[in-house]
Each structure stands twice: as structure tokens, then as C-alpha cells.
Coordinates of C-alpha atoms in Angstrom, one line a residue:
X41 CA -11.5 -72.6 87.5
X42 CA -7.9 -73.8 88.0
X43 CA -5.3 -73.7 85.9
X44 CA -5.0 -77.8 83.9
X45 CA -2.2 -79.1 85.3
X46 CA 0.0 -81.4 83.3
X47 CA 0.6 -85.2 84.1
X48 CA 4.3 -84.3 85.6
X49 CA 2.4 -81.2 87.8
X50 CA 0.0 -84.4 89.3
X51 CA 3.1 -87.0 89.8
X52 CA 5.3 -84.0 91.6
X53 CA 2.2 -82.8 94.0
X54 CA 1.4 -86.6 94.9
X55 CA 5.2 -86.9 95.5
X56 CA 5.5 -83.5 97.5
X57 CA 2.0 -84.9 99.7
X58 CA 2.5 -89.1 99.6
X59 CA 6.5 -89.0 100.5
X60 CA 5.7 -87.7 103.8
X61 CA 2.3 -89.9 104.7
X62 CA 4.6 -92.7 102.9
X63 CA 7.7 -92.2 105.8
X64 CA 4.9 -91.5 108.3
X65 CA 2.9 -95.2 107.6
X66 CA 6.2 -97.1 107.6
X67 CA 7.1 -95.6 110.7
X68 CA 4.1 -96.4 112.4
X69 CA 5.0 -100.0 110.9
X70 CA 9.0 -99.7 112.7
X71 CA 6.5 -99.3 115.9
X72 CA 4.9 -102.5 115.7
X73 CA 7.6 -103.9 114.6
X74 CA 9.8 -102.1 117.6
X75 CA 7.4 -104.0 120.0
X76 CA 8.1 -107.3 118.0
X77 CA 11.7 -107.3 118.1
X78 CA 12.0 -106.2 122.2
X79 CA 9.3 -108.8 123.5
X80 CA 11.1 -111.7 120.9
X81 CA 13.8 -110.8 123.1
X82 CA 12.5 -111.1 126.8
X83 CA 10.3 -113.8 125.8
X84 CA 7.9 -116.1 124.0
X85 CA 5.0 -116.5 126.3
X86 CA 5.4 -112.6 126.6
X87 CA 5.5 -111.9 122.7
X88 CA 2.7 -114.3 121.9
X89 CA 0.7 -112.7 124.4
X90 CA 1.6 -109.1 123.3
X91 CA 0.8 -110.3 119.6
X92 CA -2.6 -111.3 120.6
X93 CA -3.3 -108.3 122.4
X94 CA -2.5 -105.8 119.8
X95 CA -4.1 -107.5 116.9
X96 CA -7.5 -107.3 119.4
X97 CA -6.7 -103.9 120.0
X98 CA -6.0 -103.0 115.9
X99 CA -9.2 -104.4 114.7
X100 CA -11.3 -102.1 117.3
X101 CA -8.3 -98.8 116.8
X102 CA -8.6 -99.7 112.7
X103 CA -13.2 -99.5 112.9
X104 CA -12.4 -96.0 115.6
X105 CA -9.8 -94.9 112.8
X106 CA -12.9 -94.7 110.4
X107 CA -14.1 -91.1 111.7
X108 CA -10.6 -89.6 111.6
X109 CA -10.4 -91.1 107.7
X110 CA -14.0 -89.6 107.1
X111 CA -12.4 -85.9 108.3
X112 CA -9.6 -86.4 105.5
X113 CA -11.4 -85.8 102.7
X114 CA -14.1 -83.1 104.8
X115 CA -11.5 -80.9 105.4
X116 CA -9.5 -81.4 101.9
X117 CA -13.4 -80.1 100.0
X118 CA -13.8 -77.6 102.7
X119 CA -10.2 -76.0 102.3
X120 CA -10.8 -75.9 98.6
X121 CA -14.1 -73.9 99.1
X122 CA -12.1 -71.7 101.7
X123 CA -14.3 -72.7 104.2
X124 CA -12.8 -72.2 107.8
X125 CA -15.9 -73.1 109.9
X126 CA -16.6 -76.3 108.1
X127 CA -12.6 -77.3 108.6
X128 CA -13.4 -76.6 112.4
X129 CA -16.5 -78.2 112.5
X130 CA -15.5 -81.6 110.8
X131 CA -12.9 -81.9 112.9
X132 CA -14.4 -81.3 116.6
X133 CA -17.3 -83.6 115.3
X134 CA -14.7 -86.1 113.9
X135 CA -13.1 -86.1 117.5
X136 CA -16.5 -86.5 119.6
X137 CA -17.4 -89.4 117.5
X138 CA -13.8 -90.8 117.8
X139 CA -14.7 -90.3 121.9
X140 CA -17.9 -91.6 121.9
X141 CA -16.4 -95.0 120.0
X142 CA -13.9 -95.2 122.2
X143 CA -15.7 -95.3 125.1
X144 CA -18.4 -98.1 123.7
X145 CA -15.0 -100.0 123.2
X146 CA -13.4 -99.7 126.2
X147 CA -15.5 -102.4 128.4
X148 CA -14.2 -104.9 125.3
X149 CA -10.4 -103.9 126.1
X150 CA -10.9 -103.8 130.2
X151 CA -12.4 -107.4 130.1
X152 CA -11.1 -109.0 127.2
X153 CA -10.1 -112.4 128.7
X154 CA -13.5 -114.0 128.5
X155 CA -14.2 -113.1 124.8
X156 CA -10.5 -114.0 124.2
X157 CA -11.1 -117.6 125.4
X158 CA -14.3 -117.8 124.0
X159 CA -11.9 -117.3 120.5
X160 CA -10.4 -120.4 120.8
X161 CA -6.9 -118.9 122.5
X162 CA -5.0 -120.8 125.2
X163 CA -5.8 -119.9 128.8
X164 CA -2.2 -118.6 129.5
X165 CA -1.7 -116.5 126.7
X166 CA -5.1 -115.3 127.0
X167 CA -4.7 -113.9 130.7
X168 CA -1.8 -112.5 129.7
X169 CA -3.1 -110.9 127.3
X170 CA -6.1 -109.1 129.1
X171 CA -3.1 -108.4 131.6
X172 CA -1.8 -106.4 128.6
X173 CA -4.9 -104.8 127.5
X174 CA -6.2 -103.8 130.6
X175 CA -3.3 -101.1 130.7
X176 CA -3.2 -100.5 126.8
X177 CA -6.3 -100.0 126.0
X178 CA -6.6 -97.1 127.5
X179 CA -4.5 -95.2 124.5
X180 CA -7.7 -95.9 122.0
X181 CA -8.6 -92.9 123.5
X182 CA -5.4 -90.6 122.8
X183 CA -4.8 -92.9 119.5
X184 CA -8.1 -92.8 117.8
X185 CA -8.2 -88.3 118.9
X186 CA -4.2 -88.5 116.7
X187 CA -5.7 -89.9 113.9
X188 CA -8.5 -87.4 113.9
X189 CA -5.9 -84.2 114.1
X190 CA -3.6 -86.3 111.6
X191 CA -6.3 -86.0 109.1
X192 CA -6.6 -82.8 109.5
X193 CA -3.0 -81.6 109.2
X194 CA -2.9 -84.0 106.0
X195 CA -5.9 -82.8 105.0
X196 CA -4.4 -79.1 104.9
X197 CA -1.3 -80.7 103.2
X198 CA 1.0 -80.4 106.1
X199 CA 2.1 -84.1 105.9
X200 CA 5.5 -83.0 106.9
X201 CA 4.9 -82.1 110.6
X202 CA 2.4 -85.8 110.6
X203 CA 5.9 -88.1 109.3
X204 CA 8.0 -86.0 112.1
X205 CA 4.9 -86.7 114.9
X206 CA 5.4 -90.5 114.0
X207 CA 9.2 -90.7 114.2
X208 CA 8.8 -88.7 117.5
X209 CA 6.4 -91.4 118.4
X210 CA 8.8 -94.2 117.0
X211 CA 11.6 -93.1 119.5
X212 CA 9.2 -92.5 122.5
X213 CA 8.0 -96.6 121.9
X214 CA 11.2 -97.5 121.7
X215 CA 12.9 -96.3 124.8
X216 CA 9.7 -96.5 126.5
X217 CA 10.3 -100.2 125.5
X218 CA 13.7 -100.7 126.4
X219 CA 13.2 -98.9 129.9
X220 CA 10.1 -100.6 130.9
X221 CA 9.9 -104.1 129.7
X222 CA 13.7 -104.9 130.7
X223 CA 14.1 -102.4 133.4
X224 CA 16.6 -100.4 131.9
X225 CA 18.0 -96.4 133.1
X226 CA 16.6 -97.6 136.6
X227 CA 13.0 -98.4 135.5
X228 CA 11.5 -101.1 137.4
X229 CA 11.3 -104.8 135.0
X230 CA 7.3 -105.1 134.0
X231 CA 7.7 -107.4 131.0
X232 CA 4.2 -107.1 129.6
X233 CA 2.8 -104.7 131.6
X234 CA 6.0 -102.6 130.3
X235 CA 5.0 -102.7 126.9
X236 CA 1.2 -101.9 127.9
X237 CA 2.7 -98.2 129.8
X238 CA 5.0 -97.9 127.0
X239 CA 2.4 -97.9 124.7
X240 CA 0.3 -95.4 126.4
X241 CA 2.5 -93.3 126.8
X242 CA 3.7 -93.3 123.1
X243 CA 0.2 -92.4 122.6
X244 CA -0.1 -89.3 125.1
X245 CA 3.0 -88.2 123.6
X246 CA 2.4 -87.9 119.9
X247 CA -1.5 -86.4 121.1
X248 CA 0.1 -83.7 123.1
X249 CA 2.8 -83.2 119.8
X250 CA -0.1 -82.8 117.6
X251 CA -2.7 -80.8 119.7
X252 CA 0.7 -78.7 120.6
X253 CA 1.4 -77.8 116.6
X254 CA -2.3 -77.3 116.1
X255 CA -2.8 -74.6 118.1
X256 CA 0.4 -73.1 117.7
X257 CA 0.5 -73.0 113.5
X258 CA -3.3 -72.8 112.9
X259 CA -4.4 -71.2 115.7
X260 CA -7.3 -69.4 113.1
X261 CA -9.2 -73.1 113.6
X262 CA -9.8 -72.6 117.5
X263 CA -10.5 -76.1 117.7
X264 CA -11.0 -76.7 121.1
X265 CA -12.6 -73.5 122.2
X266 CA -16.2 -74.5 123.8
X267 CA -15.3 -77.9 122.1
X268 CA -18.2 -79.1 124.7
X269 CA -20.9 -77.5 122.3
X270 CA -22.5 -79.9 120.3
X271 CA -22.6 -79.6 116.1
X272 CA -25.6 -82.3 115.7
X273 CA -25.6 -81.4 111.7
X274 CA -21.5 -82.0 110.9
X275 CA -21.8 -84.8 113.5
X276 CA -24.4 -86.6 111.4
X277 CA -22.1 -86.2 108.5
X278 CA -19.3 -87.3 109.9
X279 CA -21.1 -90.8 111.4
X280 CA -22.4 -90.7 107.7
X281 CA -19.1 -90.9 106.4
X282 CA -17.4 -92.5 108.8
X283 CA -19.1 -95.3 109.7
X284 CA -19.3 -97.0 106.3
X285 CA -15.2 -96.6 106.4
X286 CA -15.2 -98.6 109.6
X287 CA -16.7 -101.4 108.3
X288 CA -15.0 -101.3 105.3
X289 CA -11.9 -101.7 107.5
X290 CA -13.4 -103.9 109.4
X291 CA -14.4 -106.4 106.7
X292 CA -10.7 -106.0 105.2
X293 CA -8.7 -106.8 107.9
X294 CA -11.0 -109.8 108.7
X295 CA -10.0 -111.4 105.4
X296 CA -6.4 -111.3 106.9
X297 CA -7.2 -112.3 110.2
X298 CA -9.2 -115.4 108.7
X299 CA -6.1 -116.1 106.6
X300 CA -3.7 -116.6 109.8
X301 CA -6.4 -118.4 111.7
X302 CA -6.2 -120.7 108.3
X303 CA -2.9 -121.2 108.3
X304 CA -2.6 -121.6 111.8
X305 CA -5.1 -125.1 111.3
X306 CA -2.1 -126.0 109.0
X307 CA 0.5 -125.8 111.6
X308 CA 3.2 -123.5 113.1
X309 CA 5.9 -123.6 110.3
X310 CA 3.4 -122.6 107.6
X311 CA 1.6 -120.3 110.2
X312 CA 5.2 -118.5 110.6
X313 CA 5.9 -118.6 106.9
X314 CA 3.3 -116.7 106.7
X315 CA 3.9 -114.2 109.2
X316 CA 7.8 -113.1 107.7
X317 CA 5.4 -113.0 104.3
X318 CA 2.5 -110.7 105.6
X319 CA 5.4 -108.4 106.8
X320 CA 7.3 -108.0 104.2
X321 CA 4.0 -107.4 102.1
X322 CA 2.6 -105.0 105.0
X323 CA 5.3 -103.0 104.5
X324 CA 5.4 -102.3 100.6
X325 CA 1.5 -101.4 101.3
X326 CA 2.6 -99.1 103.4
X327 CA 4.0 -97.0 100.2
X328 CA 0.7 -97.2 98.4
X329 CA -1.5 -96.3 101.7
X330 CA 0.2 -93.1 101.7
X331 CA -0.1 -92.3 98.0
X332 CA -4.2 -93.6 98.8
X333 CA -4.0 -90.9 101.1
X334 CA -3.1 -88.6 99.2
X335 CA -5.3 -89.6 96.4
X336 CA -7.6 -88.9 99.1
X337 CA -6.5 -85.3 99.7
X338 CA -6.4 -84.1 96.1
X339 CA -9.5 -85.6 95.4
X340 CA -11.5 -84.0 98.1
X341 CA -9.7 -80.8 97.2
X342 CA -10.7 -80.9 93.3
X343 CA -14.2 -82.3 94.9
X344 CA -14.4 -78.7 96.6
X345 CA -13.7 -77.0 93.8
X346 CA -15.9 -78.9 91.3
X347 CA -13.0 -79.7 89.3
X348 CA -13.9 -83.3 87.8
X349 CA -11.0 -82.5 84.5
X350 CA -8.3 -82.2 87.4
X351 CA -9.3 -85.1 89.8
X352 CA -9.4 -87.5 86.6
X353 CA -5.4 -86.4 85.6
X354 CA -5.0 -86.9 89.3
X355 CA -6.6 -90.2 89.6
X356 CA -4.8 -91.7 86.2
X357 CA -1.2 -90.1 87.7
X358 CA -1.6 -91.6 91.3
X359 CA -2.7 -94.9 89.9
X360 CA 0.6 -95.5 87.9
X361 CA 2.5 -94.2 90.6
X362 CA 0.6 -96.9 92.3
X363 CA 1.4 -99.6 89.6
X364 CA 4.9 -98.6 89.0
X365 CA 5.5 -99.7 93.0
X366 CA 3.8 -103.1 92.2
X367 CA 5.7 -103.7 89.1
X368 CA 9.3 -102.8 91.3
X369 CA 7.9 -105.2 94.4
X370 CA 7.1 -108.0 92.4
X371 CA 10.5 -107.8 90.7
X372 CA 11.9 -107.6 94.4
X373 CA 9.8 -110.4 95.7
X374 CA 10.3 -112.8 92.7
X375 CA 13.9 -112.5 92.5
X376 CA 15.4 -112.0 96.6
X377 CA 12.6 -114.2 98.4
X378 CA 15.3 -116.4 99.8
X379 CA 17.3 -113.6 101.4
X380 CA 14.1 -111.4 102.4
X381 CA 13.0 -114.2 104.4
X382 CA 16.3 -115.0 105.9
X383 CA 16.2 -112.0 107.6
X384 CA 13.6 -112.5 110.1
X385 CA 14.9 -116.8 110.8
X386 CA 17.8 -117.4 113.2
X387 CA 20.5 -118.9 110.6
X388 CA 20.7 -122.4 113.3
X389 CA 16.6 -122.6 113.4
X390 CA 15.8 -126.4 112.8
X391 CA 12.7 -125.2 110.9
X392 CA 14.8 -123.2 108.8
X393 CA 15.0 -124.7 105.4
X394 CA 11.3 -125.5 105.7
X395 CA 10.2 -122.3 106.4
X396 CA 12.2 -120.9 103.1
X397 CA 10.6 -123.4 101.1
X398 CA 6.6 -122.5 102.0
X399 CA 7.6 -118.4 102.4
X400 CA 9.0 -118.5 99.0
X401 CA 5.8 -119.5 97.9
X402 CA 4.0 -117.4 99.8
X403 CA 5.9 -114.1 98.6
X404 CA 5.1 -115.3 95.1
X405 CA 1.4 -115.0 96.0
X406 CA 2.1 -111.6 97.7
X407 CA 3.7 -110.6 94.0
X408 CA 0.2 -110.6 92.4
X409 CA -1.1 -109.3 96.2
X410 CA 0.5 -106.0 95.3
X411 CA -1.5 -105.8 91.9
X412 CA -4.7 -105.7 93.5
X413 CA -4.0 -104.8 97.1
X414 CA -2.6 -101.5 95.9
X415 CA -6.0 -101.6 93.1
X416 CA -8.1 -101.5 95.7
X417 CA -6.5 -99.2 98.1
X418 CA -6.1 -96.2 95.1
X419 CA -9.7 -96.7 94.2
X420 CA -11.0 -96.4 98.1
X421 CA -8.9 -93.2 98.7
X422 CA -10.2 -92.0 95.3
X423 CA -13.7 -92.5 96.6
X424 CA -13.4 -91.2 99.8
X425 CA -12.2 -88.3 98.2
X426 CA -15.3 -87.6 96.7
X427 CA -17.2 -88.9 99.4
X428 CA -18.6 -92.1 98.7
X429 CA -18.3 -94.6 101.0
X430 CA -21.5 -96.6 101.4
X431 CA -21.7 -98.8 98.3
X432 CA -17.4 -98.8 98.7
X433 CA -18.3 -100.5 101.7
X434 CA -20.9 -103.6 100.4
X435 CA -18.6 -103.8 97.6
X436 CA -15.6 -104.7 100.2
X437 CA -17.9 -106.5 102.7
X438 CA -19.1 -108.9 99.3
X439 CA -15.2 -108.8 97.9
X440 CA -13.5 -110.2 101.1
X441 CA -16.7 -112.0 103.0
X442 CA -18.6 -113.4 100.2
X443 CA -15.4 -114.4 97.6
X444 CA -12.1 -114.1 99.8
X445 CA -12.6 -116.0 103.0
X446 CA -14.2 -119.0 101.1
X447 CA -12.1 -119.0 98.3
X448 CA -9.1 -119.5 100.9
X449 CA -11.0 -122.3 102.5
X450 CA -12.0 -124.0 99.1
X451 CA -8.6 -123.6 97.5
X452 CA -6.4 -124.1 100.6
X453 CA -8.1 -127.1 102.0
X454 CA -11.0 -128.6 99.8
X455 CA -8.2 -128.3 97.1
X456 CA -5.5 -129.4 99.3
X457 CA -3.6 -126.5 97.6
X458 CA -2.8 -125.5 101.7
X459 CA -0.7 -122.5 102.3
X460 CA -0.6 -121.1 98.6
X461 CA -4.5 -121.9 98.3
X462 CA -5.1 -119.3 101.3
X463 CA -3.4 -116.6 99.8
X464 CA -4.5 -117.2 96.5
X465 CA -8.1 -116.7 97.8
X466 CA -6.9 -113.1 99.7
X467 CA -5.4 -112.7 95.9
X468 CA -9.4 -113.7 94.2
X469 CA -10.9 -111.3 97.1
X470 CA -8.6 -108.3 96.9
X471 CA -9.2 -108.4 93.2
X472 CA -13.1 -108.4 93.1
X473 CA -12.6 -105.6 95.7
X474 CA -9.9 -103.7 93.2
X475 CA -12.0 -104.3 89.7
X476 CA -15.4 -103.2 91.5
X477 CA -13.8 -100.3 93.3
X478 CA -12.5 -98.5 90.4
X479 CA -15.3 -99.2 88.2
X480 CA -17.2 -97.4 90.9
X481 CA -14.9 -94.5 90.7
X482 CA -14.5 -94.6 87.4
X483 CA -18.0 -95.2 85.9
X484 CA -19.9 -93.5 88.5
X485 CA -18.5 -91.3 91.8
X486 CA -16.3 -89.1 89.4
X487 CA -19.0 -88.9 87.2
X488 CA -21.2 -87.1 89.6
X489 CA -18.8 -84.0 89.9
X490 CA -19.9 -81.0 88.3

């Protein structure tokens, strides 16, 4: 039995863990954001294209991502128990069925351009790009095996060395970038294609970085000696775990993708309103993702243990933490709206003024977004800490399916309440999703620890 820990011992543990996850999720946000900025500049068609192309590739990367989240909390219970094997073990598995998905997913990268059409998209941008992810869809492979040994590491509380991996990765993108699509430092000029071998590259990079510290800190692990044997019993409990995770994500990020397809019917201005919006709210989640994760880590680790006093201090402390962020973003978004959105319009932009008007609104939406939003993503990390993540998952599917993609429609369009209505239903879904997750936790996964 462990020493109880007081309420300040949870807040500085979750600070010494999250801080590092937190820097490591906003820098894999500066990446997307990196790619953003450099193809605004070389061109529309290019950027449109690239946009389209990595939000195919993130919905597949975000379902493959589910087996490295399931190893998170495997290897937080198994450290706890002092269980070297089972650390080994969940994390080979984790990476064979990270392998195996992204092999089943490759043929949908390679020959995008028919489903991509068949989506509704415009021929042009569509070739272009299936141009793109013809070359960049081969990093799933390197990406999805990173999030696997980033689990890990986190999982073993080395979040440090995963931030550092991701700013490494940050300035590998960007000069990639800068080189490649331009044809800077003597590199030939590819445009898109530029950003595709930057990408991959970026990937290879941060996989060799990681594999590299791996075997170098923790070389006790062996993880890749006879990797080729297969572990059929930790493989089944990885897919167990895993898989419910992937649909989870799956059924959360096609509540957002529904949302831009919505205000896309309602024209470009609202539909880029609401892209400066989703950023600017993407990147306060950032901040409570990496305190989820670490809920994540502390609750597998008190899971290992049997310790159901110390994961219930944990969970109370890393839910304010949670809430206090919310309280301080809603402040931010309610008061500087005006200038938070200026900073992604060109100050001459005829659409200007309009723009302000609807993205004010918007970010006054995204206020009460970060209520729930950050509800919802405390009580899944909670619940994958203790390992529960099939009922998590119909929960979610029901939340953002059943209650947040109608109530966008209803509200945004049978309402005529347009822009605010959609993201007042992603407000009514998230919500569900928050109030059913944590009464899960609350009334019945924690419960179930010894």
C-alpha cells in the first residue's frame, strides 16, 4: 500500500507528467500548422489540396493511433506491478497491430482519388490530392509504430524525452518544408509532392529518435529482439483494448468533420470562420489532451497497484486542473475574440469584417466547447486508465452520432440558427459524451478496483 498522497502531491505529479505531453501535443499542432502556413504561401490550389489530403490521412492515423493509446495505460498497470515482460509484451504486440492496420490502410492512401471524388470533392483538388497521398501515406507506417513507443516512454513517465522527440520532429517538418516545397538550399521545387517527402521524412526521423532512446536508456525491455515471434495472448488484449479506442476516435472526429462539411453548405466565409475558430479551440485542447494523458498514466498505475483511494484524489485533482483551463479559455475567448481572429485574416481581406462578425460567434460557442470537450476527454483517459473502453466507446458513438450530428443539422438549418446552430449541436454532443463518461468512471469503472 502506498503512502496517501495529498491533493497538492496529485496537482504537482500531473504537472511534472502533463507539462511535457502538454508541449509535446501543441507541438505536434505547430506541425500541422507549419504545413498550413508554407503551402498558404506557394499556393491555394496546393494548400486546399494538402488540407484535403491530411484530414484523409488523420481520420485513418487517429483509428491506427488507437493501439498505441491502448499500450498507455498496459504498460502504466504493468510498471506498477513491476512487471518487465508484460511492459515488453504490450508493447511489441501494440506495434504488430499498429503494422498490421497500417497495411489494411495503405491501398485506401495509394488510391484515394476515386473514394475522394466519390466524397463529393472537386476533380482538381481531388487528383492533387491522391498526388499527395500517394507519397505521404507511406509515413502511417513509421507514424502509427511513434505513437506506439510514445506510449510507452509516457507510460514509464519519461514524457520529457516524448516533448523533445516532437520539437525535433517540428524542426525536421519545417526545413523539410522550406527546402522541398519551394526549392530552397538547392533542393529541387516539388510543391505538393514537397510537402508529401517532407512529411515522410519527418516521420522516419522522430521513429529512428525514439527507437534510438529506447534501446539506449531501457535497453532491460529488449524490445525488438525476435520481435518476429508472435504473443497471440497480449495481442488479443491489445486488439481488445485498442480497437474500441479507434472507434471512439473515429466517431469523435466525425462529429467535427460533419460540422465543416455543414458549414461548408453555408458558404466559404462562414466555412473559414470556422476554420480560425476550430484552431484556436484545437489548440487549448491540446492542454487538456495532455493532462488526459496523464490521467491516463496515473490511473493505470494506481490500477496496477489496486489503489482505488489514490486514483480517486487523482481523478478529482486532474479534473480541476482540467476545469481551471476552461474557466481561463473562456475568459480568453469571451473577451479577445476580435484580435484572436485577426490574426489568421490579412488586415486588406474584403471578407474581413464579415468573417469577425460570424468567428466571434463561433468562439463564443467554443467557450462552453471547452466545458465539455475537456469533460469528456478527462473522463476517457480516466477510463482508459483502468481499462475500460467498450461501453466508453457506444457511449461516444451514441453522444456524437445519435445527439451531435443531428442536433447541428436541426439547430443550424431546420432552426435557421446556421453557423452558431452547428456548433451548438458539437456543444449538445460533447456534453452527453462528457455527463455519461464520468458517470461511468465515476459510478462504475473506479468502483471495480479492489
Amino acid at each position: 500500500m502506498t503512502e496517501r498522497m495529498t491533493y497538492g502531491g496529485h496537482a504537482r505529479a500531473i504537472a511534472v507528467l502533463g507539462l511535457p505531453l502538454i508541449g509535446g501535443h501543441l507541438a505536434q499542432f505547430a506541425i500541422g500548422l507549419t504545413d498550413t502556413v508554407m503551402l498558404g504561401w506557394y499556393g491555394v490550389e496546393a494548400l486546399a489540396a494538402v488540407t484535403l489530403g491530411s484530414s484523409y490521412f488523420f481520420v485513418l492515423f487517429l483509428m491506427g493511433a488507437g493501439f498505441g493509446w491502448a499500450v498507455m495505460p498496459m504498460v502504466a498497470a504493468a510498471a506498477a506491478e513491476r512487471d518487465q515482460t508484460s511492459i515488453r509484451r504490450a508493447t511489441r504486440m501494440g506495434i504488430w497491430a499498429s503494422l498490421i492496420f497500417a497495411m489494411l490502410a495503405m491501398p485506401l492512401l495509394i488510391w484515394s482519388q476515386p473514394i475522394l471524388l466519390a466524397l463529393g470533392q472537386e476533380a482538381g483538388i481531388a487528383a492533387m490530392a491522391a498526388e499527395y497521398l500517394r507519397i505521404a501515406g507511406w509515413g502511417m507506417i513509421p507514424a502509427l509504430m511513434v505513437m506506439v513507443l510514445k506510449s510507452y516512454l509516457a507510460a514509464l513517465e519519461r514524457t520529457q524525452v516524448v516533448f523533445w522527440i516532437t520539437v525535433l520532429a517540428v524542426l525536421v517538418n519545417a526545413g523539410a518544408n522550406y527546402a522541398l516545397i519551394f526549392g530552397n538550399w538547392g533542393a529541387p521545387e516539388l510543391g505538393i509532392t514537397g510537402a508529401a517527402i517532407a512529411s515522410i521524412c519527418t516521420q522516419i526521423v522522430s521513429l529512428v529518435a525514439v527507437v534510438a532512446y529506447a534501446l539506449w536508456v531501457l535497453p532491460q525491455h529488449t524490445l525488438f529482439r525476435r520481435f518476429w515471434r508472435p504473443d497471440s495472448e497480449m495481442f488479443r488484449r491489445v486488439v481488445r483494448l485498442g480497437v474500441p479506442i479507434a472507434l471512439t476516435n473515429l466517431a469523435e472526429v466525425s462529429l467535427f468533420s460533419a460540422s465543416a462539411v455543414m458549414m461548408g453548405w453555408l458558404g466559404a466565409v462562414p466555412l473559414a470562420a470556422h476554420g480560425i475558430a476550430i484552431q484556436l479551440a484545437s489548440a487549448t485542447f491540446m492542454v487538456h489532451l495532455g493532462l488526459s494523458n496523464a490521467a491516463t498514466i496515473r490511473a493505470g498505475n494506481a490500477y496496477g497497484r489496486r489503489d482505488r483511494e489514490h486514483m480517486a484524489r487523482g481523478g478529482k485533482v486532474v479534473i480541476a486542473m482540467s476545469l481551471m483551463m476552461s474557466l481561463a479559455t473562456i475568459a480568453l475567448f469571451l473577451t479577445w475574440a476580435e484580435p484572436l481572429i485577426s490574426l489568421f485574416i490579412e488586415p486588406d481581406d474584403p471578407n474581413r469584417p464579415e468573417i469577425l462578425v460570424i468567428g466571434t460567434g463561433l468562439l463564443a460557442m467554443a467557450a462552453l466547447f471547452q466545458l465539455v470537450d475537456g469533460a469528456q476527454v478527462m473522463a476517457l483517459g480516466l477510463l482508459r486508465g483502468v481499462q475500460d473502453t467498450t461501453v466508453p466507446m457506444v457511449m461516444a458513438a451514441v453522444s456524437y452520432w445519435v445527439v451531435g450530428i443531428p442536433a447541428s443539422y436541426v439547430m443550424g438549418f431546420v432552426w435557421g440558427w446556421e453557423g452558431i446552430g452547428v456548433w451548438a449541436g458539437l456543444v449538445l454532443g460533447l456534453f452527453f459524451a462528457g455527463t455519461l463518461l464520468m458517470a461511468r468512471f465515476w459510478g462504475r469503472s473506479i468502483k471495480a478496483v479492489p
